Backbone as CSV, one residue per row, in Angstrom:
resi,resn,N_x,N_y,N_z,CA_x,CA_y,CA_z,C_x,C_y,C_z
1,MET,-14.220,4.584,18.360,-14.620,4.285,17.051,-15.858,5.344,16.669
2,GLN,-15.713,5.620,15.482,-16.481,6.561,14.895,-17.152,6.283,13.619
3,ARG,-18.261,6.579,13.177,-18.848,5.967,11.700,-18.600,7.419,10.996
4,ARG,-18.353,7.267,9.888,-18.451,8.166,8.831,-19.722,8.621,8.271
5,THR,-20.040,9.865,8.373,-21.532,10.386,7.989,-21.446,11.102,6.710
6,ARG,-20.895,10.365,5.722,-20.691,10.881,4.273,-21.638,10.553,3.243
7,GLY,-21.613,11.190,2.094,-22.565,10.535,0.944,-22.018,9.670,0.431
8,ILE,-22.346,9.308,-1.135,-21.706,8.157,-1.559,-20.219,8.383,-2.028
9,ASP,-19.469,7.339,-1.981,-17.966,7.504,-1.887,-17.864,6.626,-3.083
10,THR,-17.462,7.383,-4.369,-17.374,6.835,-5.456,-16.120,5.786,-5.724
11,GLY,-14.964,6.320,-5.047,-13.723,5.376,-4.911,-14.103,3.923,-4.252
12,LEU,-15.062,3.949,-3.263,-15.423,2.894,-2.785,-16.144,2.002,-3.475
13,LEU,-17.131,2.574,-4.143,-17.860,2.024,-5.337,-17.200,1.296,-6.295
14,LEU,-16.229,1.958,-6.936,-15.249,1.266,-7.888,-14.245,0.358,-7.257
15,LEU,-14.200,0.527,-6.052,-13.255,-0.820,-5.524,-14.167,-1.979,-5.502
16,LEU,-15.377,-1.832,-4.977,-16.242,-3.154,-4.877,-16.518,-3.783,-6.018
17,SER,-16.708,-2.669,-7.155,-16.886,-3.301,-8.612,-15.706,-4.223,-9.289
18,GLN,-14.579,-3.726,-8.610,-13.374,-4.267,-9.128,-13.138,-5.789,-8.488
19,VAL,-13.585,-5.705,-7.209,-13.583,-7.117,-6.423,-14.563,-8.040,-6.938
20,PHE,-15.921,-7.461,-7.175,-16.901,-8.454,-7.920,-16.385,-8.825,-9.292
21,HIS,-16.017,-7.868,-10.091,-15.454,-8.240,-11.391,-14.664,-9.432,-11.272
22,ILE,-13.821,-9.446,-10.685,-12.657,-10.386,-10.429,-13.480,-11.553,-9.827
23,GLY,-14.297,-11.432,-8.947,-14.943,-12.690,-8.304,-14.364,-12.784,-6.900
24,ILE,-15.105,-12.987,-5.963,-14.595,-13.093,-4.621,-13.822,-14.323,-4.450
25,ASN,-14.435,-15.288,-5.112,-13.866,-16.829,-4.931,-12.448,-16.841,-5.587
26,ASN,-12.048,-15.922,-6.554,-10.704,-15.986,-7.042,-9.882,-15.103,-6.409
27,ILE,-10.460,-14.573,-5.121,-9.255,-13.624,-4.286,-8.866,-14.617,-2.970
28,PRO,-7.611,-14.671,-2.880,-7.135,-15.596,-1.760,-7.330,-14.945,-0.623
29,PRO,-7.564,-15.543,0.619,-8.564,-15.381,1.756,-7.491,-13.873,2.496
30,VAL,-6.248,-14.065,2.444,-5.602,-13.116,3.117,-5.608,-11.691,2.650
31,THR,-5.699,-11.672,1.390,-5.851,-10.377,0.400,-6.948,-9.962,0.629
32,LEU,-8.238,-10.794,0.356,-9.545,-10.345,0.859,-9.488,-9.823,2.089
33,ALA,-9.120,-10.506,3.275,-9.234,-9.999,4.389,-8.647,-8.375,4.788
34,THR,-7.468,-8.468,3.720,-6.787,-7.100,4.042,-7.427,-5.938,3.141
35,LEU,-8.248,-6.160,2.362,-9.165,-5.429,1.698,-10.435,-5.018,2.346
36,ALA,-10.829,-6.037,3.271,-11.919,-5.823,4.124,-11.799,-4.937,5.194
37,VAL,-10.427,-5.229,6.107,-10.001,-4.529,7.128,-9.900,-3.130,6.587
38,ASN,-9.200,-2.747,5.578,-9.038,-1.386,5.243,-10.149,-0.600,4.824
39,VAL,-11.135,-1.285,4.275,-12.510,-0.806,3.862,-13.199,-0.502,5.464
40,TRP,-13.122,-1.416,6.165,-13.973,-1.213,7.649,-13.364,-0.102,8.259
41,PHE,-12.023,0.103,8.193,-11.537,1.095,9.074,-11.601,2.544,8.466
42,PHE,-12.093,2.398,6.900,-12.117,3.681,6.433,-13.782,4.002,6.448
43,LEU,-14.652,3.340,6.740,-16.198,3.681,7.019,-16.150,3.598,8.746
44,ASN,-15.277,2.966,9.530,-15.414,3.119,10.885,-13.996,3.549,11.482
45,PRO,-13.590,4.581,11.329,-12.237,4.924,11.624,-12.150,4.884,13.244
46,TRP,-11.011,4.024,13.515,-10.834,3.848,15.018,-10.556,5.161,15.924
47,LYS,-9.797,6.120,15.129,-9.556,7.460,15.678,-9.477,8.459,14.303
48,PRO,-9.612,9.722,14.778,-9.517,10.732,13.610,-8.062,10.677,12.977
49,LEU,-8.069,10.917,11.789,-7.141,10.891,10.889,-5.808,11.461,11.459
50,TYR,-5.845,12.612,12.354,-4.737,13.138,12.902,-4.212,12.571,14.068
51,HIS,-4.919,11.633,14.464,-4.616,10.814,15.709,-4.361,9.293,15.439
52,SER,-3.922,8.995,14.193,-3.721,7.923,13.579,-2.303,7.892,12.674
53,CYS,-2.223,9.112,12.221,-0.962,9.209,11.221,0.365,9.095,12.067
54,ILE,1.476,8.735,11.414,2.619,8.562,12.094,3.585,9.650,11.833
55,SER,4.393,10.323,12.859,5.475,11.180,12.705,6.309,10.873,14.270
56,VAL,7.519,11.230,13.947,8.455,11.278,14.901,8.205,11.946,16.190
57,GLU,7.606,13.141,15.852,7.007,13.941,17.139,5.975,13.181,17.991
58,LYS,5.036,12.519,17.116,3.764,11.793,17.711,4.187,10.326,18.518
59,CYS,5.036,9.798,17.533,5.197,8.341,18.073,6.450,8.405,19.156
60,TYR,7.401,9.069,18.776,8.663,9.026,19.635,8.611,9.940,20.606
61,GLN,8.568,11.328,20.434,8.505,12.357,21.388,7.333,12.232,22.404
62,GLN,6.020,11.921,21.799,5.079,11.835,22.663,4.752,10.277,23.190
63,ASN,5.286,9.316,22.619,5.397,8.119,22.971,4.007,7.489,22.638
64,ASP,3.512,7.826,21.492,2.272,7.155,21.135,2.446,6.198,19.952
65,TRP,2.755,4.855,20.267,3.262,4.062,19.476,2.391,3.210,18.849
66,GLN,0.970,3.399,19.463,-0.116,2.797,18.774,-0.403,2.934,17.114
67,ARG,0.023,4.579,16.911,-0.059,4.902,15.634,0.731,4.017,14.544
68,LEU,1.565,3.267,14.918,2.283,2.247,14.101,1.339,1.319,13.528
69,LEU,0.397,0.914,14.283,-0.510,0.082,14.151,-1.872,0.448,13.262
70,LEU,-2.183,1.738,13.559,-3.370,2.610,13.113,-3.323,3.104,11.741
71,SER,-2.079,3.635,11.375,-1.486,4.586,10.181,-1.918,3.505,8.818
72,PRO,-1.411,2.280,8.567,-1.564,1.713,7.620,-3.076,1.350,7.274
73,VAL,-3.963,1.223,8.202,-5.183,0.960,7.704,-6.210,2.021,7.744
74,HIS,-5.672,3.264,7.871,-6.383,4.531,7.814,-6.184,5.279,6.352
75,HIS,-7.226,5.724,5.796,-7.077,6.702,4.448,-7.898,7.821,4.579
76,GLY,-7.104,8.747,3.737,-7.452,10.154,3.987,-9.122,10.359,3.290
77,ASP,-9.175,9.540,2.301,-10.547,9.883,1.357,-10.963,8.438,0.753
78,ASP,-11.925,8.412,-0.307,-12.135,7.298,-0.886,-11.340,6.970,-1.874
79,TRP,-10.788,7.941,-2.489,-9.807,7.656,-3.829,-8.558,7.406,-3.080
80,HIS,-7.974,7.720,-2.233,-6.775,7.220,-1.584,-7.045,5.636,-1.396
81,LEU,-8.099,5.420,-0.636,-8.653,3.896,-0.266,-8.396,3.142,-1.815
82,TYR,-8.991,3.673,-2.659,-9.529,3.013,-3.990,-7.899,2.485,-4.566
83,PHE,-7.294,3.502,-4.754,-5.830,3.347,-5.667,-4.948,2.149,-4.625
84,ASN,-4.968,2.750,-3.456,-4.278,1.549,-2.711,-4.716,0.240,-2.725
85,MET,-6.011,-0.134,-2.618,-6.437,-1.298,-2.256,-6.699,-2.112,-3.679
86,VAL,-6.707,-1.182,-4.818,-6.638,-1.922,-6.465,-5.248,-2.309,-6.568
87,SER,-4.303,-1.756,-6.115,-2.690,-2.016,-6.100,-2.748,-3.239,-5.003
88,MET,-3.130,-3.399,-4.048,-3.220,-4.495,-3.099,-3.746,-5.642,-3.784
89,LEU,-5.023,-5.342,-4.519,-5.667,-6.751,-5.032,-4.775,-7.409,-6.067
90,TRP,-4.207,-6.732,-6.967,-3.385,-7.389,-8.106,-2.074,-7.924,-7.553
91,LYS,-1.431,-7.249,-6.532,-0.045,-7.816,-5.840,-0.397,-9.210,-4.984
92,GLY,-1.400,-8.959,-4.228,-1.783,-9.981,-3.400,-2.249,-11.178,-3.891
93,VAL,-3.157,-11.108,-5.136,-3.668,-12.426,-5.857,-2.145,-13.057,-6.152
94,LYS,-1.176,-12.631,-6.564,-0.132,-13.265,-7.380,0.927,-13.708,-6.099
95,LEU,1.204,-12.904,-5.141,2.020,-13.151,-4.048,1.069,-14.339,-3.128
96,GLU,0.289,-14.041,-2.925,-0.324,-15.288,-1.862,-0.523,-16.569,-2.224
97,LYS,-0.692,-16.333,-3.628,-0.957,-17.802,-4.383,0.458,-18.573,-4.464
98,ARG,1.594,-17.878,-4.568,2.956,-18.282,-4.686,3.354,-18.502,-3.166
99,LEU,3.204,-17.831,-2.410,3.603,-17.846,-1.009,3.069,-18.903,0.109
100,GLY,1.663,-18.791,-0.300,0.855,-19.671,0.694,0.057,-18.309,1.625
101,SER,-1.107,-18.672,1.971,-1.814,-17.623,2.702,-1.277,-17.635,4.240
102,ARG,-0.616,-18.395,4.973,-0.196,-18.180,6.228,0.919,-17.339,6.091
103,TRP,1.818,-17.712,5.298,3.116,-17.014,5.066,2.664,-15.474,4.618
104,PHE,1.945,-15.227,3.783,1.569,-14.055,3.142,0.806,-13.418,4.286
105,ALA,0.162,-13.506,5.367,-0.541,-12.812,6.418,0.603,-12.183,7.203
106,TYR,1.545,-13.500,7.396,2.946,-12.932,8.258,3.840,-11.958,7.328
107,ILE,3.775,-12.003,6.327,4.502,-10.600,5.717,3.791,-9.379,5.793
108,ILE,2.604,-9.484,5.683,1.454,-8.543,5.657,1.690,-7.749,7.096
109,ALA,1.559,-8.571,7.994,1.683,-8.157,9.477,3.198,-7.304,9.687
110,THR,4.156,-8.225,9.033,5.671,-7.854,9.513,5.713,-6.225,8.797
111,PHE,5.410,-6.379,7.249,5.681,-5.286,6.606,4.880,-4.008,7.175
112,SER,3.631,-4.391,7.641,2.833,-2.787,8.020,3.633,-2.367,9.144
113,LEU,4.277,-3.138,10.372,5.000,-2.573,11.229,6.256,-1.865,10.813
114,LEU,7.242,-2.846,10.443,8.308,-2.122,9.778,8.367,-0.910,8.824
115,THR,7.412,-0.774,7.865,7.628,0.066,7.207,7.584,1.785,7.965
116,GLY,6.537,1.401,9.071,6.168,2.690,9.820,7.670,2.872,10.705
117,VAL,8.142,1.790,11.251,9.327,1.957,11.956,10.568,2.597,11.048
118,VAL,10.721,2.060,9.910,11.776,2.762,9.065,11.515,4.179,8.445
119,TYR,10.015,4.467,8.344,9.794,5.714,8.167,10.298,6.631,9.093
120,LEU,9.936,6.403,10.388,10.382,7.068,11.519,11.795,7.341,11.664
121,LEU,12.688,6.061,11.105,13.963,6.416,11.047,14.633,7.306,9.959
122,LEU,13.910,7.314,9.077,14.412,7.993,7.866,13.984,9.493,8.250
123,GLN,12.732,9.843,8.718,12.424,11.124,9.041,13.294,11.645,9.939
124,PHE,13.680,10.886,11.042,14.470,11.439,12.168,16.144,11.658,11.613
125,ALA,16.268,10.939,10.741,17.703,10.950,10.327,17.874,12.102,9.347
126,SER,16.767,12.371,8.557,16.664,13.734,7.946,16.797,14.874,8.434
127,ALA,15.843,14.876,9.367,15.818,15.989,10.567,17.115,16.452,11.109
128,GLU,17.803,15.408,11.350,19.011,15.616,12.040,20.378,16.084,11.137
129,LEU,20.384,15.445,9.999,21.519,15.341,9.174,21.267,16.772,8.358
130,MET,20.021,17.115,8.006,19.758,18.439,7.073,19.283,19.406,8.077
131,ASN,19.247,19.372,9.469,18.991,20.526,10.284,17.535,21.050,10.115
132,GLN,16.754,20.179,10.094,15.149,20.388,9.398,14.297,19.612,10.466
133,PRO,13.975,20.455,11.625,13.187,19.632,12.647,11.788,19.596,12.312
134,ASP,11.309,20.281,11.428,10.018,20.272,10.888,9.767,18.475,10.121
135,PHE,10.752,17.998,9.854,10.616,16.675,9.390,10.144,15.888,10.363
136,LYS,10.131,16.121,11.582,10.001,15.202,12.613,8.604,15.245,12.908
137,ARG,7.889,16.357,12.378,6.510,16.660,12.351,5.465,16.220,11.110
138,ASN,6.310,15.616,10.049,5.587,15.088,8.929,4.794,13.955,9.294
139,CYS,3.722,13.913,9.167,2.867,13.041,9.521,2.173,12.139,8.211
140,ALA,2.305,10.710,8.388,1.986,10.098,7.108,0.962,8.896,7.444
141,VAL,-0.149,8.731,6.633,-1.085,7.457,6.749,-1.411,6.882,5.367
142,GLY,-1.738,5.658,5.488,-2.057,4.768,4.584,-1.248,3.643,3.989
143,PHE,-1.586,2.709,3.212,-0.919,1.425,3.243,0.101,1.251,2.243
144,SER,0.120,2.320,1.438,1.244,2.325,0.123,2.536,1.874,0.637
145,GLY,3.228,2.229,1.888,4.297,1.858,2.214,4.445,0.360,2.220
146,VAL,3.534,-0.358,2.593,3.618,-1.748,2.546,3.279,-2.192,1.103
147,LEU,2.820,-1.248,0.222,2.479,-1.916,-1.025,3.596,-1.874,-2.110
148,PHE,4.740,-0.705,-1.779,6.060,-0.742,-2.299,6.936,-1.850,-1.747
149,ALA,6.759,-2.171,-0.466,7.452,-3.528,-0.109,6.979,-4.718,-0.723
150,LEU,5.876,-4.981,-1.159,5.159,-6.138,-1.855,5.510,-5.875,-3.420
151,LYS,5.857,-4.698,-3.722,6.305,-4.678,-5.047,7.538,-5.108,-5.277
152,VAL,8.583,-4.935,-4.418,9.866,-5.416,-4.218,9.607,-6.923,-4.411
153,LEU,9.014,-7.588,-3.470,8.971,-9.039,-3.547,8.196,-9.540,-4.952
154,SER,7.489,-8.837,-5.532,6.887,-9.227,-6.898,7.918,-9.046,-7.975
155,ASN,8.793,-8.133,-7.906,9.478,-7.994,-8.988,10.862,-8.855,-8.672
156,HIS,10.994,-9.306,-7.256,12.065,-10.470,-6.866,11.591,-11.593,-7.882
157,TYR,10.439,-12.169,-7.407,9.819,-13.501,-7.898,9.706,-13.384,-9.573
158,CYS,9.699,-12.416,-10.014,9.131,-12.238,-11.547,10.263,-11.086,-11.961
159,PRO,11.589,-11.329,-12.046,12.553,-10.274,-12.430,12.567,-10.001,-13.757
160,GLY,12.297,-10.805,-14.611,12.270,-10.371,-16.254,11.438,-9.589,-16.817
161,GLY,11.618,-8.963,-17.989,10.663,-8.236,-18.655,10.624,-6.612,-18.179
162,PHE,9.777,-6.180,-18.775,9.874,-4.528,-18.641,8.457,-4.023,-18.248
163,VAL,8.183,-2.933,-17.392,7.140,-2.122,-17.107,7.007,-1.202,-17.970
164,ASN,5.741,-0.389,-18.100,5.784,1.098,-18.780,5.414,1.984,-17.420
165,ILE,6.204,2.888,-17.460,6.133,3.979,-16.417,6.373,5.323,-17.142
166,LEU,5.047,5.964,-17.285,5.297,7.371,-17.843,5.805,7.159,-19.482
167,GLY,5.324,6.182,-19.934,5.455,6.073,-21.307,7.040,5.434,-21.563
168,PHE,7.493,5.043,-20.720,9.100,4.578,-20.760,9.212,3.041,-20.320
169,PRO,9.795,2.162,-21.149,9.975,0.832,-20.653,11.165,0.790,-19.560
170,VAL,10.766,0.249,-18.517,11.498,0.115,-17.327,11.825,-1.322,-16.763
171,PRO,13.337,-1.756,-16.899,13.101,-3.119,-16.414,12.632,-3.545,-15.099
172,ASN,12.117,-4.725,-14.929,11.313,-4.804,-13.588,12.111,-4.805,-12.364
173,ARG,13.402,-5.070,-12.534,14.369,-5.121,-11.284,14.608,-3.596,-10.577
174,PHE,14.284,-2.415,-11.719,14.185,-1.192,-11.407,13.045,-0.469,-11.172
175,ALA,11.862,-1.368,-11.246,10.510,-0.433,-11.354,10.296,0.336,-10.271
176,CYS,10.681,-0.474,-9.117,10.207,0.445,-7.662,10.664,1.785,-7.805
177,TRP,12.191,1.680,-8.255,12.868,2.983,-7.881,12.283,4.110,-8.822
178,ALA,11.989,3.637,-10.167,11.381,4.566,-11.107,10.060,4.766,-10.641
179,GLU,9.139,4.100,-9.983,7.920,4.415,-9.958,7.967,5.501,-8.537
180,LEU,9.030,5.326,-7.687,9.115,6.136,-6.736,9.555,7.648,-7.012
181,ALA,10.284,7.725,-8.263,10.425,9.132,-8.575,9.475,9.539,-9.394
182,ALA,8.735,8.649,-10.060,7.700,9.243,-10.908,6.544,9.730,-10.133
183,ILE,5.910,9.033,-9.002,4.972,9.342,-8.284,5.570,10.765,-7.646
184,HIS,6.495,11.152,-7.263,6.910,12.339,-6.516,7.305,13.320,-7.653
185,PHE,7.729,12.999,-8.742,7.742,13.986,-9.860,6.421,14.548,-10.193
186,CYS,5.278,13.615,-10.264,3.936,14.040,-10.769,3.256,14.734,-9.705
187,THR,3.443,13.968,-8.410,2.406,14.466,-7.219,3.499,14.547,-6.239
188,PRO,3.877,16.082,-5.841,4.897,16.405,-4.883,4.631,16.264,-3.655
189,GLY,3.257,16.278,-3.380,2.791,16.279,-1.941,2.725,14.882,-1.316
190,THR,3.108,13.856,-2.003,3.183,12.636,-1.385,4.439,12.372,-0.733
191,SER,4.303,11.381,0.407,5.374,10.982,1.031,6.364,10.320,0.574
192,PHE,7.375,11.009,0.246,8.742,10.273,-0.240,9.265,9.085,0.766
193,ALA,9.455,9.652,2.002,10.133,8.823,3.143,9.050,7.581,3.429
194,GLY,7.852,7.749,3.197,6.918,6.522,3.487,7.269,5.570,2.318
195,HIS,7.410,5.990,1.060,7.509,4.880,-0.090,8.824,4.214,0.123
196,LEU,9.902,5.287,0.347,11.199,4.780,0.155,11.036,3.518,1.528
197,ALA,10.690,3.963,2.701,10.747,2.876,3.649,9.895,1.556,3.221
198,GLY,9.078,1.636,2.319,8.465,0.218,1.874,9.603,-0.346,0.900
199,ILE,10.189,0.160,0.136,11.178,-0.283,-0.829,12.234,-0.720,-0.033
200,LEU,12.600,-0.008,0.976,13.803,-0.510,2.040,13.230,-1.932,2.670
201,VAL,12.303,-2.023,3.162,11.645,-3.353,3.890,11.792,-4.287,2.866
202,GLY,10.906,-4.109,1.819,11.215,-5.095,0.591,12.486,-5.552,0.442
203,LEU,13.659,-4.904,0.216,14.942,-5.230,0.122,15.489,-5.938,1.269
204,MET,15.056,-5.444,2.395,15.534,-6.346,3.725,14.934,-7.631,3.686
205,TYR,14.065,-7.988,3.277,13.386,-9.271,3.035,14.076,-10.076,1.699
206,THR,14.070,-9.415,0.744,14.774,-10.160,-0.448,16.130,-10.399,-0.675
207,GLN,16.887,-9.169,-0.217,18.184,-8.969,-0.150,19.041,-9.043,1.229
208,GLY,18.247,-8.741,2.339,18.998,-8.723,3.653,18.591,-9.814,4.511
209,PRO,18.588,-9.750,5.796,18.127,-10.761,6.882,17.030,-11.149,7.215
210,LEU,15.982,-10.073,6.757,14.729,-9.907,7.376,13.795,-11.516,7.128
211,LYS,14.109,-12.022,5.822,13.411,-13.634,5.803,14.042,-14.317,6.858
212,LYS,15.179,-14.607,6.966,15.628,-15.499,7.701,15.263,-15.182,9.198
213,ILE,15.174,-14.108,9.646,14.686,-13.825,11.019,13.281,-14.200,10.991
214,MET,12.255,-13.881,10.267,10.983,-14.268,9.975,11.001,-15.832,10.149
215,ASP,11.553,-16.321,9.388,11.878,-17.929,9.450,12.033,-18.690,10.908
216,ALA,13.112,-17.730,11.559,13.447,-18.238,12.622,12.198,-18.272,13.780
217,CYS,11.669,-16.896,13.548,10.541,-16.560,14.453,9.227,-17.566,14.360
218,ALA,8.970,-17.681,13.206,7.904,-18.733,12.729,8.134,-19.958,13.127
219,GLY,9.176,-20.534,13.139,9.448,-22.045,13.449,9.389,-22.846,12.132
220,PRO,9.623,-24.183,12.729,9.368,-25.217,11.164,8.134,-25.179,10.528
221,SER,7.009,-24.846,11.172,5.661,-24.673,10.243,5.365,-23.347,9.863
222,GLY,6.559,-22.655,9.675,6.426,-21.135,9.050,5.976,-21.204,7.536
223,TYR,7.190,-21.040,6.833,7.245,-20.839,5.443,6.903,-22.141,4.762
224,GLN,5.659,-22.146,4.132,5.262,-23.376,3.306,4.595,-22.952,1.983
225,ASN,4.932,-23.368,0.765,4.475,-22.950,-0.476,2.978,-23.927,-0.544
226,ARG,2.055,-23.672,0.566,1.019,-24.409,0.207,-0.409,-23.618,0.453
227,TYR,-1.282,-23.830,0.044,-2.881,-23.389,0.163,-3.051,-23.469,1.673
228,THR,-4.058,-22.923,2.270,-4.781,-23.234,3.547,-5.033,-24.429,3.799
229,ASP,-5.745,-25.315,2.810,-6.150,-26.592,2.777,-5.092,-27.585,2.769
230,GLY,-3.845,-27.139,2.729,-2.900,-28.159,2.596,-2.241,-28.720,1.236
231,ARG,-2.926,-28.131,0.091,-2.399,-28.863,-1.190,-1.183,-28.067,-1.401
232,PRO,-0.427,-28.621,-2.062,0.941,-27.749,-2.714,0.480,-26.911,-3.769
233,VAL,1.269,-25.727,-3.816,0.883,-24.731,-4.704,1.350,-25.242,-6.154
234,ASN,0.398,-25.137,-6.946,0.649,-25.399,-8.603,0.926,-24.129,-9.318
235,TYR,2.105,-23.611,-9.358,2.222,-22.432,-10.126,1.846,-22.333,-11.382
236,GLU,2.075,-23.266,-12.077,1.531,-23.287,-13.564,0.066,-23.019,-13.674
237,ALA,-0.679,-23.784,-12.719,-2.201,-23.730,-12.498,-2.638,-22.412,-12.072
238,THR,-1.884,-21.773,-11.077,-1.930,-20.526,-10.356,-1.966,-19.295,-11.563
239,TYR,-1.116,-19.185,-12.369,-0.941,-18.158,-13.324,-1.935,-18.437,-14.259
240,ARG,-2.126,-19.815,-14.665,-3.049,-20.033,-15.865,-4.369,-19.535,-15.243
241,ASN,-4.891,-19.623,-13.936,-6.039,-19.319,-13.463,-6.178,-17.812,-13.298
242,TYR,-4.962,-17.237,-12.952,-4.806,-15.564,-12.807,-5.327,-15.157,-13.969
243,ASP,-4.759,-15.581,-15.273,-4.789,-14.913,-16.371,-6.429,-14.982,-16.985
244,ILE,-6.822,-16.075,-16.577,-8.427,-16.236,-16.990,-9.236,-14.810,-16.731
245,TYR,-8.849,-14.423,-15.462,-9.788,-13.119,-15.323,-9.000,-11.545,-15.291
246,THR,-7.770,-11.797,-15.737,-6.891,-10.681,-15.883,-6.712,-10.201,-17.392
247,ALA,-7.334,-11.322,-18.196,-6.960,-11.085,-19.735,-5.666,-11.191,-20.139
248,GLY,-4.812,-11.922,-19.262,-3.348,-11.856,-19.564,-2.684,-10.519,-19.344
249,LEU,-3.372,-9.429,-18.777,-2.601,-8.278,-18.763,-1.638,-8.261,-17.366
250,SER,-0.471,-7.682,-17.667,0.356,-7.504,-16.263,-0.246,-6.590,-15.390
251,GLU,0.134,-6.825,-14.229,-0.262,-5.843,-13.045,-0.349,-4.262,-13.394
252,GLU,0.745,-3.838,-14.136,0.742,-2.446,-14.576,-0.110,-2.229,-15.427
253,GLU,-0.544,-3.119,-16.405,-1.612,-2.869,-17.333,-2.940,-2.822,-16.703
254,GLN,-3.261,-3.829,-15.867,-4.437,-3.840,-15.195,-4.577,-2.546,-14.139
255,LEU,-3.547,-2.097,-13.317,-3.802,-1.009,-12.872,-4.076,0.178,-13.562
256,GLU,-3.385,0.237,-14.638,-3.611,1.377,-15.694,-5.026,1.576,-16.267
257,ARG,-5.346,0.240,-16.676,-6.776,0.079,-17.015,-7.817,0.665,-16.072
258,ALA,-7.454,0.214,-14.905,-8.489,0.503,-13.570,-8.479,2.038,-13.505
259,LEU,-7.263,2.577,-13.446,-7.130,4.032,-13.168,-7.757,4.740,-14.087
260,ARG,-7.681,4.586,-15.597,-8.427,5.086,-16.578,-10.053,5.140,-16.501
261,ALA,-10.482,3.899,-15.977,-11.858,3.666,-15.828,-12.259,4.402,-14.699
262,SER,-11.699,4.852,-13.617,-11.940,5.458,-12.612,-12.068,6.949,-12.583
263,ILE,-10.866,7.380,-13.415,-10.796,8.864,-13.957,-12.160,9.119,-14.803
264,TRP,-12.373,8.251,-15.746,-13.522,8.700,-16.618,-14.829,8.733,-15.774
265,ASP,-15.129,7.454,-14.882,-16.253,7.719,-14.226,-16.097,8.966,-13.308
266,ARG,-14.995,9.268,-12.834,-15.129,10.566,-11.979,-15.583,11.834,-12.550
267,GLY,-15.382,12.172,-14.015,-15.905,12.856,-14.827,-15.479,14.227,-13.971
268,ASN,-16.444,15.237,-14.133,-15.776,16.573,-13.665,-16.282,16.958,-12.261
269,THR,-16.472,15.956,-11.690,-17.348,16.147,-10.038,-15.852,16.674,-9.486
270,ARG,-14.678,16.545,-9.815,-13.515,16.948,-8.865,-12.441,17.919,-9.628
271,ASN,-11.759,18.827,-9.365,-10.839,19.175,-9.927,-9.478,18.887,-9.209
272,GLY,-8.209,19.326,-10.118,-6.984,19.186,-9.570,-6.648,17.651,-10.023
273,PRO,-5.287,17.416,-9.618,-4.750,16.140,-10.147,-5.248,14.815,-9.453
274,ILE,-5.048,13.494,-9.940,-5.471,12.264,-9.472,-4.809,12.325,-8.079
275,PRO,-5.859,11.857,-7.225,-5.280,11.940,-5.651,-4.853,10.497,-5.365
276,TYR,-3.623,10.512,-5.753,-2.745,9.194,-5.276,-2.834,8.949,-3.920
277,GLY,-3.109,9.819,-3.259,-2.983,9.540,-1.705,-3.835,10.314,-0.994
278,PHE,-3.465,10.538,0.430,-4.235,11.506,1.234,-3.989,12.923,0.890
279,ARG,-5.484,13.109,0.838,-5.526,15.017,0.922,-6.429,15.340,1.959
280,LEU,-6.066,16.516,2.636,-7.176,17.033,3.536,-8.110,17.941,2.753
281,PRO,-9.423,18.085,3.171,-10.242,19.082,3.130,-9.474,20.485,3.053
282,PRO,-9.985,21.723,2.241,-9.401,22.723,2.363,-9.251,23.331,3.651
283,GLU,-10.330,23.604,4.621,-9.990,23.963,5.938,-9.264,23.335,6.803
284,GLU,-9.134,22.181,6.441,-8.185,21.423,7.477,-6.751,21.662,6.838
285,GLU,-6.572,21.570,5.729,-5.324,21.405,5.126,-4.641,22.750,5.316
286,MET,-5.276,23.809,5.619,-4.821,25.044,6.045,-4.030,24.970,7.624
287,ARG,-4.591,24.170,8.373,-4.295,24.046,9.748,-3.323,23.062,9.918
288,ARG,-3.163,22.236,8.888,-2.292,20.854,8.946,-1.380,21.064,7.782
289,GLN,-0.332,21.679,7.633,0.367,21.733,6.331,1.475,20.780,6.350
290,ARG,1.814,20.063,7.467,2.617,19.103,7.511,2.192,17.524,7.377
291,LEU,0.888,17.451,7.050,0.342,15.977,6.800,0.720,15.555,5.504
292,HIS,1.368,14.356,5.326,1.479,13.742,4.237,0.769,12.480,4.027
293,ARG,1.036,11.674,3.011,0.140,10.669,2.722,1.131,9.352,2.217
294,PHE,0.885,8.168,2.477,1.278,7.033,1.855,0.116,6.732,0.697
295,ASP,0.817,6.770,-0.428,-0.346,6.624,-1.809,-0.297,5.161,-2.263
296,GLY,-1.152,4.782,-2.920,-1.078,3.382,-3.369,-0.145,3.240,-4.702
297,GLN,0.534,1.980,-4.902,1.314,1.881,-5.828,1.356,0.503,-6.121
């Protein structure tokens, strides 16, 4: 493990300000732990980024399967971490209070592994069907594949209403697909397969057999709509309490406000588009053209 020797990370400071603004006591334990783990690995990477990202070439052909565990918790820079973790914060607060901490932790662990597996399958299939062997070298890193899967769950439990995507109202049930297209229209350097893998894993849970398989593996003490202290979840109280510190804003409105605030604080210190995900420093980018990223959503 190596420690970063960098200056002040503005994205990390903004993330901490978001956490303290909400209040640590208002963040469920698994959501808070997920944020802490990702921040820890950002400050103390287990391995260099090129040895943590996943690709068909590295995982399958070189038999380096530990990348499936490393890639979701490593991020390219502080802004990649910030956008992913702010999104995790809003999704985690709602879903963990609805599903219970034990089951939500089970979901996070399962989704983290499965999104990587599905990503590899998509890249392998694309390389074979399109006769593009370079697809097997595309290397992805970040937590946003999991975030897309959680977004599917969030839309499944709250199917009504609309979200605003690029100024257009989109029904909640189609929001993931619209966001997938919007991200890659605005930032073409992102990992389309990584985000699509997250959506597919989410659909496997809500529409397919994944939840039943997880239930069977967990046993009778698995899925319980209870807090960690054993109290049953009071959904009405949960959302009322949630609205207290979100001012009644939807997840998309909260994220949009956070993004605007971060962009404003960012000022003119950097040029180029908003870094929705992993971007290499210029000298490394020239050496590693095939590295993509999972970006937060």
